Amino acid sequence: LLLAKKLTIVTTCGMVTDIVEEVVAAAADVNGLMGSGVDPHLYKPTRDDVIALAEADVIFYSGLMLEGRMADTFARMSRKGKKVYAVTELLDESYLMEPEEFEGHWDPHVWNDVSAWKKATEMVAIAMAEVDPANKETYIANSRAYIAELVDLDAYVKKTIATIPENQRYLITAHDAFGYFSRAYDIEVRSVQGVSTSSAAGVDDINRLVDFIVTNEIDAIFVENITSDKGLKAVVEGCAARGH
């Protein structure tokens, strides 16, 4: 007997790849286009990526314009009959945030709120059950198991952040991609850059952040792996010059 060929799934960013791999496990082959440390906002698909997308049985992407112009490619493929899904499809508009900087577009960084990523995991299971009904029960069971882990993670984050004194409960980082995290876990975010990694930080932005850190005696800064650390280095140097 010939064994049934596994479905080939292509995903975009690492966050999406993670949940798809959890849901499909060994039932399908998953190929992530973007590795860790890659900025999905600015990513430009290679020739090999285009071929992989064309040959895939299923495509999962984040959506909410996280992948920038690649969204147009996904829309065209969907119209031609390709199975293409945004993992954020189940999120209600009332949940989504619209920063001033993104006027007319939603903030796409929803995975920073674990409750939203539970919905994304559920979306993957629904899509896979539709594409591959023979393995429906596997996808549903895997998604439920992973969602249970996410529930525990959500509780852990809330408990841990609650231990930080309120007067120091700030997240200092390079790029303000943490609006959902801030709202979900009651922690204010201050950053050098705005929501988009394409925005630039000026001297005034850096000086304001230095003033804030020194005044509030904040001891930790979190560096991202997809943005330049030049701005944060200037912040650290500014704090050191003021004895902090």
mmCIF file of C-alpha atoms in Angstrom:
data_model
loop_
_atom_site.group_PDB
_atom_site.id
_atom_site.type_symbol
_atom_site.label_atom_id
_atom_site.label_comp_id
_atom_site.label_asym_id
_atom_site.label_seq_id
_atom_site.Cartn_x
_atom_site.Cartn_y
_atom_site.Cartn_z
ATOM 1 C CA LEU A 1 0.000 0.000 0.000
ATOM 2 C CA LEU A 2 1.151 3.507 -0.813
ATOM 3 C CA LEU A 3 1.404 5.807 2.186
ATOM 4 C CA ALA A 4 -0.550 9.053 1.948
ATOM 5 C CA LYS A 5 1.690 12.019 1.209
ATOM 6 C CA LYS A 6 1.982 14.472 4.097
ATOM 7 C CA LEU A 7 0.622 17.953 3.568
ATOM 8 C CA THR A 8 3.216 20.668 3.087
ATOM 9 C CA ILE A 9 2.591 23.794 5.153
ATOM 10 C CA VAL A 10 4.445 27.077 4.743
ATOM 11 C CA THR A 11 4.401 29.644 7.534
ATOM 12 C CA THR A 12 5.807 33.143 7.748
ATOM 13 C CA CYS A 13 7.277 34.383 11.033
ATOM 14 C CA GLY A 14 8.544 32.249 13.888
ATOM 15 C CA MET A 15 5.560 32.899 16.154
ATOM 16 C CA VAL A 16 3.213 31.459 13.552
ATOM 17 C CA THR A 17 5.540 28.535 12.864
ATOM 18 C CA ASP A 18 5.542 27.665 16.573
ATOM 19 C CA ILE A 19 1.785 27.274 16.919
ATOM 20 C CA VAL A 20 1.384 25.492 13.586
ATOM 21 C CA GLU A 21 4.044 22.947 14.564
ATOM 22 C CA GLU A 22 2.287 22.385 17.888
ATOM 23 C CA VAL A 23 -1.073 21.765 16.215
ATOM 24 C CA VAL A 24 0.028 19.570 13.298
ATOM 25 C CA ALA A 25 2.881 17.731 15.071
ATOM 26 C CA ALA A 26 3.862 14.792 12.830
ATOM 27 C CA ALA A 27 0.754 14.964 10.640
ATOM 28 C CA ALA A 28 2.251 17.487 8.191
ATOM 29 C CA ASP A 29 5.566 19.049 7.170
ATOM 30 C CA VAL A 30 6.012 22.677 8.260
ATOM 31 C CA ASN A 31 8.417 25.073 6.538
ATOM 32 C CA GLY A 32 8.906 28.475 8.173
ATOM 33 C CA LEU A 33 10.115 31.228 5.828
ATOM 34 C CA MET A 34 11.523 33.536 8.504
ATOM 35 C CA GLY A 35 13.914 32.367 11.178
ATOM 36 C CA SER A 36 14.442 33.946 14.576
ATOM 37 C CA GLY A 37 15.750 37.491 14.528
ATOM 38 C CA VAL A 38 14.009 38.368 11.249
ATOM 39 C CA ASP A 39 11.767 41.446 11.177
ATOM 40 C CA PRO A 40 8.496 40.425 9.458
ATOM 41 C CA HIS A 41 7.573 44.082 8.868
ATOM 42 C CA LEU A 42 10.475 44.545 6.474
ATOM 43 C CA TYR A 43 10.948 41.013 5.152
ATOM 44 C CA LYS A 44 11.257 40.569 1.388
ATOM 45 C CA PRO A 45 10.588 37.036 0.109
ATOM 46 C CA THR A 46 13.374 35.353 -1.839
ATOM 47 C CA ARG A 47 12.965 33.391 -5.060
ATOM 48 C CA ASP A 48 13.033 30.169 -3.010
ATOM 49 C CA ASP A 49 10.292 31.557 -0.753
ATOM 50 C CA VAL A 50 8.057 32.258 -3.740
ATOM 51 C CA ILE A 51 8.572 28.711 -4.993
ATOM 52 C CA ALA A 52 7.835 27.271 -1.544
ATOM 53 C CA LEU A 53 4.622 29.300 -1.293
ATOM 54 C CA ALA A 54 3.509 28.197 -4.758
ATOM 55 C CA GLU A 55 4.125 24.517 -3.958
ATOM 56 C CA ALA A 56 2.585 24.559 -0.445
ATOM 57 C CA ASP A 57 -0.703 22.817 0.278
ATOM 58 C CA VAL A 58 -1.480 25.297 3.061
ATOM 59 C CA ILE A 59 -0.103 28.721 4.028
ATOM 60 C CA PHE A 60 -0.392 30.306 7.459
ATOM 61 C CA TYR A 61 0.584 33.892 8.157
ATOM 62 C CA SER A 62 0.011 36.250 11.067
ATOM 63 C CA GLY A 63 -2.127 38.867 9.339
ATOM 64 C CA LEU A 64 -3.063 42.399 10.470
ATOM 65 C CA MET A 65 -0.390 43.626 8.023
ATOM 66 C CA LEU A 66 2.469 42.210 10.133
ATOM 67 C CA GLU A 67 4.045 40.782 6.979
ATOM 68 C CA GLY A 68 3.701 44.079 5.100
ATOM 69 C CA ARG A 69 3.415 43.759 1.340
ATOM 70 C CA MET A 70 3.439 39.967 1.496
ATOM 71 C CA ALA A 71 -0.241 40.260 2.439
ATOM 72 C CA ASP A 72 -0.987 41.134 -1.204
ATOM 73 C CA THR A 73 0.717 37.918 -2.314
ATOM 74 C CA PHE A 74 -1.376 35.867 0.104
ATOM 75 C CA ALA A 75 -4.585 37.540 -1.077
ATOM 76 C CA ARG A 76 -3.787 36.738 -4.719
ATOM 77 C CA MET A 77 -2.997 33.115 -3.891
ATOM 78 C CA SER A 78 -6.215 32.754 -1.925
ATOM 79 C CA ARG A 79 -8.256 34.074 -4.852
ATOM 80 C CA LYS A 80 -6.638 31.427 -7.046
ATOM 81 C CA GLY A 81 -7.757 28.653 -4.703
ATOM 82 C CA LYS A 82 -4.701 28.220 -2.473
ATOM 83 C CA LYS A 83 -5.515 27.387 1.170
ATOM 84 C CA VAL A 84 -4.267 30.537 2.906
ATOM 85 C CA TYR A 85 -5.109 31.510 6.487
ATOM 86 C CA ALA A 86 -4.280 34.409 8.777
ATOM 87 C CA VAL A 87 -3.979 33.009 12.299
ATOM 88 C CA THR A 88 -5.485 36.219 13.710
ATOM 89 C CA GLU A 89 -8.807 35.752 11.887
ATOM 90 C CA LEU A 90 -10.738 34.852 15.052
ATOM 91 C CA LEU A 91 -9.813 38.043 16.920
ATOM 92 C CA ASP A 92 -12.721 40.454 17.241
ATOM 93 C CA GLU A 93 -12.186 44.056 16.160
ATOM 94 C CA SER A 94 -13.206 45.184 19.663
ATOM 95 C CA TYR A 95 -10.058 43.460 20.963
ATOM 96 C CA LEU A 96 -7.648 45.001 18.470
ATOM 97 C CA MET A 97 -5.668 48.173 19.115
ATOM 98 C CA GLU A 98 -5.101 50.991 16.617
ATOM 99 C CA PRO A 99 -2.100 53.149 17.614
ATOM 100 C CA GLU A 100 -1.931 56.686 16.221
ATOM 101 C CA GLU A 101 1.193 55.713 14.298
ATOM 102 C CA PHE A 102 -0.787 52.981 12.516
ATOM 103 C CA GLU A 103 -3.780 55.135 11.604
ATOM 104 C CA GLY A 104 -6.107 52.987 9.549
ATOM 105 C CA HIS A 105 -4.375 49.722 10.541
ATOM 106 C CA TRP A 106 -4.499 47.482 13.590
ATOM 107 C CA ASP A 107 -1.472 46.870 15.793
ATOM 108 C CA PRO A 108 -0.392 43.379 14.620
ATOM 109 C CA HIS A 109 1.694 42.366 17.673
ATOM 110 C CA VAL A 110 -1.100 40.370 19.288
ATOM 111 C CA TRP A 111 1.051 37.365 20.288
ATOM 112 C CA ASN A 112 2.353 39.441 23.217
ATOM 113 C CA ASP A 113 -0.991 38.804 24.900
ATOM 114 C CA VAL A 114 -1.110 35.048 25.507
ATOM 115 C CA SER A 115 -4.930 35.040 25.438
ATOM 116 C CA ALA A 116 -4.822 36.259 21.823
ATOM 117 C CA TRP A 117 -2.339 33.552 20.841
ATOM 118 C CA LYS A 118 -4.714 30.965 22.279
ATOM 119 C CA LYS A 119 -7.229 32.184 19.691
ATOM 120 C CA ALA A 120 -4.562 31.944 16.989
ATOM 121 C CA THR A 121 -3.854 28.337 17.975
ATOM 122 C CA GLU A 122 -7.562 27.588 17.784
ATOM 123 C CA MET A 123 -7.658 29.127 14.306
ATOM 124 C CA VAL A 124 -4.884 26.823 13.104
ATOM 125 C CA ALA A 125 -6.789 23.770 14.348
ATOM 126 C CA ILE A 126 -10.010 24.896 12.635
ATOM 127 C CA ALA A 127 -8.180 25.511 9.359
ATOM 128 C CA MET A 128 -6.337 22.188 9.433
ATOM 129 C CA ALA A 129 -9.528 20.284 10.244
ATOM 130 C CA GLU A 130 -11.079 21.878 7.169
ATOM 131 C CA VAL A 131 -8.114 21.098 4.900
ATOM 132 C CA ASP A 132 -7.394 17.613 6.252
ATOM 133 C CA PRO A 133 -10.565 16.184 7.870
ATOM 134 C CA ALA A 134 -8.985 12.737 8.170
ATOM 135 C CA ASN A 135 -6.709 14.107 10.904
ATOM 136 C CA LYS A 136 -9.263 16.465 12.458
ATOM 137 C CA GLU A 137 -9.235 14.822 15.888
ATOM 138 C CA THR A 138 -5.436 14.988 16.025
ATOM 139 C CA TYR A 139 -5.412 18.697 15.263
ATOM 140 C CA ILE A 140 -8.107 19.452 17.809
ATOM 141 C CA ALA A 141 -6.413 17.385 20.537
ATOM 142 C CA ASN A 142 -3.025 18.971 19.861
ATOM 143 C CA SER A 143 -4.468 22.482 19.908
ATOM 144 C CA ARG A 144 -6.267 21.846 23.201
ATOM 145 C CA ALA A 145 -3.092 20.503 24.788
ATOM 146 C CA TYR A 146 -1.107 23.543 23.669
ATOM 147 C CA ILE A 147 -3.824 25.978 24.708
ATOM 148 C CA ALA A 148 -3.684 24.430 28.198
ATOM 149 C CA GLU A 149 0.045 25.275 28.263
ATOM 150 C CA LEU A 150 -0.745 28.818 27.168
ATOM 151 C CA VAL A 151 -3.315 29.173 29.960
ATOM 152 C CA ASP A 152 -0.583 28.250 32.458
ATOM 153 C CA LEU A 153 1.814 30.700 30.803
ATOM 154 C CA ASP A 154 -0.758 33.494 30.975
ATOM 155 C CA ALA A 155 -1.235 32.906 34.700
ATOM 156 C CA TYR A 156 2.536 32.773 35.264
ATOM 157 C CA VAL A 157 3.116 36.095 33.503
ATOM 158 C CA LYS A 158 0.377 37.818 35.509
ATOM 159 C CA LYS A 159 1.688 36.426 38.795
ATOM 160 C CA THR A 160 5.302 37.335 38.013
ATOM 161 C CA ILE A 161 4.631 40.901 36.879
ATOM 162 C CA ALA A 162 2.483 41.487 39.970
ATOM 163 C CA THR A 163 5.637 40.982 42.093
ATOM 164 C CA ILE A 164 7.251 44.106 40.585
ATOM 165 C CA PRO A 165 6.675 47.212 42.777
ATOM 166 C CA GLU A 166 4.071 49.420 41.095
ATOM 167 C CA ASN A 167 6.374 52.449 40.996
ATOM 168 C CA GLN A 168 8.882 50.425 38.952
ATOM 169 C CA ARG A 169 6.441 48.428 36.834
ATOM 170 C CA TYR A 170 7.623 49.615 33.437
ATOM 171 C CA LEU A 171 8.894 47.752 30.393
ATOM 172 C CA ILE A 172 11.740 49.671 28.769
ATOM 173 C CA THR A 173 12.565 48.477 25.269
ATOM 174 C CA ALA A 174 13.659 49.606 21.820
ATOM 175 C CA HIS A 175 10.412 49.273 19.885
ATOM 176 C CA ASP A 176 6.894 49.841 21.211
ATOM 177 C CA ALA A 177 5.416 46.571 20.000
ATOM 178 C CA PHE A 178 3.990 45.718 23.413
ATOM 179 C CA GLY A 179 0.622 47.459 23.564
ATOM 180 C CA TYR A 180 -1.256 44.189 23.976
ATOM 181 C CA PHE A 181 1.272 42.989 26.559
ATOM 182 C CA SER A 182 0.855 46.253 28.473
ATOM 183 C CA ARG A 183 -2.924 45.998 28.485
ATOM 184 C CA ALA A 184 -3.068 42.310 29.359
ATOM 185 C CA TYR A 185 -0.497 42.353 32.145
ATOM 186 C CA ASP A 186 -0.868 45.844 33.585
ATOM 187 C CA ILE A 187 2.620 47.087 32.847
ATOM 188 C CA GLU A 188 3.399 50.404 31.159
ATOM 189 C CA VAL A 189 5.735 50.338 28.159
ATOM 190 C CA ARG A 190 8.306 53.020 27.341
ATOM 191 C CA SER A 191 10.477 52.721 24.254
ATOM 192 C CA VAL A 192 12.946 54.516 22.006
ATOM 193 C CA GLN A 193 11.014 53.806 18.801
ATOM 194 C CA GLY A 194 7.322 53.739 18.048
ATOM 195 C CA VAL A 195 5.215 50.764 17.007
ATOM 196 C CA SER A 196 6.883 50.383 13.614
ATOM 197 C CA THR A 197 10.501 49.259 13.347
ATOM 198 C CA SER A 198 10.861 51.642 10.410
ATOM 199 C CA SER A 199 10.418 54.693 12.640
ATOM 200 C CA ALA A 200 13.553 56.473 13.791
ATOM 201 C CA ALA A 201 14.478 57.671 17.273
ATOM 202 C CA GLY A 202 15.844 61.182 17.693
ATOM 203 C CA VAL A 203 18.005 62.768 20.377
ATOM 204 C CA ASP A 204 14.939 64.190 22.137
ATOM 205 C CA ASP A 205 13.352 60.710 22.276
ATOM 206 C CA ILE A 206 16.485 59.287 23.873
ATOM 207 C CA ASN A 207 16.805 62.129 26.381
ATOM 208 C CA ARG A 208 13.160 61.804 27.435
ATOM 209 C CA LEU A 209 13.619 58.090 28.033
ATOM 210 C CA VAL A 210 16.816 58.681 30.036
ATOM 211 C CA ASP A 211 14.985 61.229 32.214
ATOM 212 C CA PHE A 212 12.167 58.758 32.797
ATOM 213 C CA ILE A 213 14.471 55.857 33.724
ATOM 214 C CA VAL A 214 16.563 57.928 36.134
ATOM 215 C CA THR A 215 13.545 59.586 37.784
ATOM 216 C CA ASN A 216 11.782 56.260 38.339
ATOM 217 C CA GLU A 217 14.962 54.346 39.266
ATOM 218 C CA ILE A 218 14.325 51.607 36.726
ATOM 219 C CA ASP A 219 17.075 49.002 36.650
ATOM 220 C CA ALA A 220 16.231 46.815 33.631
ATOM 221 C CA ILE A 221 16.112 47.416 29.881
ATOM 222 C CA PHE A 222 15.017 44.729 27.430
ATOM 223 C CA VAL A 223 16.740 44.472 24.043
ATOM 224 C CA GLU A 224 15.005 42.996 20.989
ATOM 225 C CA ASN A 225 16.713 40.802 18.426
ATOM 226 C CA ILE A 226 15.043 42.351 15.366
ATOM 227 C CA THR A 227 15.851 46.023 15.955
ATOM 228 C CA SER A 228 19.092 47.967 16.143
ATOM 229 C CA ASP A 229 20.383 48.397 19.694
ATOM 230 C CA LYS A 230 21.958 51.750 18.816
ATOM 231 C CA GLY A 231 19.169 53.762 20.469
ATOM 232 C CA LEU A 232 19.177 51.682 23.642
ATOM 233 C CA LYS A 233 22.964 51.919 23.889
ATOM 234 C CA ALA A 234 22.586 55.703 23.824
ATOM 235 C CA VAL A 235 19.972 55.413 26.586
ATOM 236 C CA VAL A 236 22.282 53.268 28.725
ATOM 237 C CA GLU A 237 25.146 55.709 28.205
ATOM 238 C CA GLY A 238 22.873 58.624 29.101
ATOM 239 C CA CYS A 239 21.759 56.913 32.315
ATOM 240 C CA ALA A 240 25.368 56.103 33.243
ATOM 241 C CA ALA A 241 26.379 59.722 32.701
ATOM 242 C CA ARG A 242 23.774 60.678 35.298
ATOM 243 C CA GLY A 243 24.998 58.112 37.809
ATOM 244 C CA HIS A 244 22.268 55.536 37.251
#
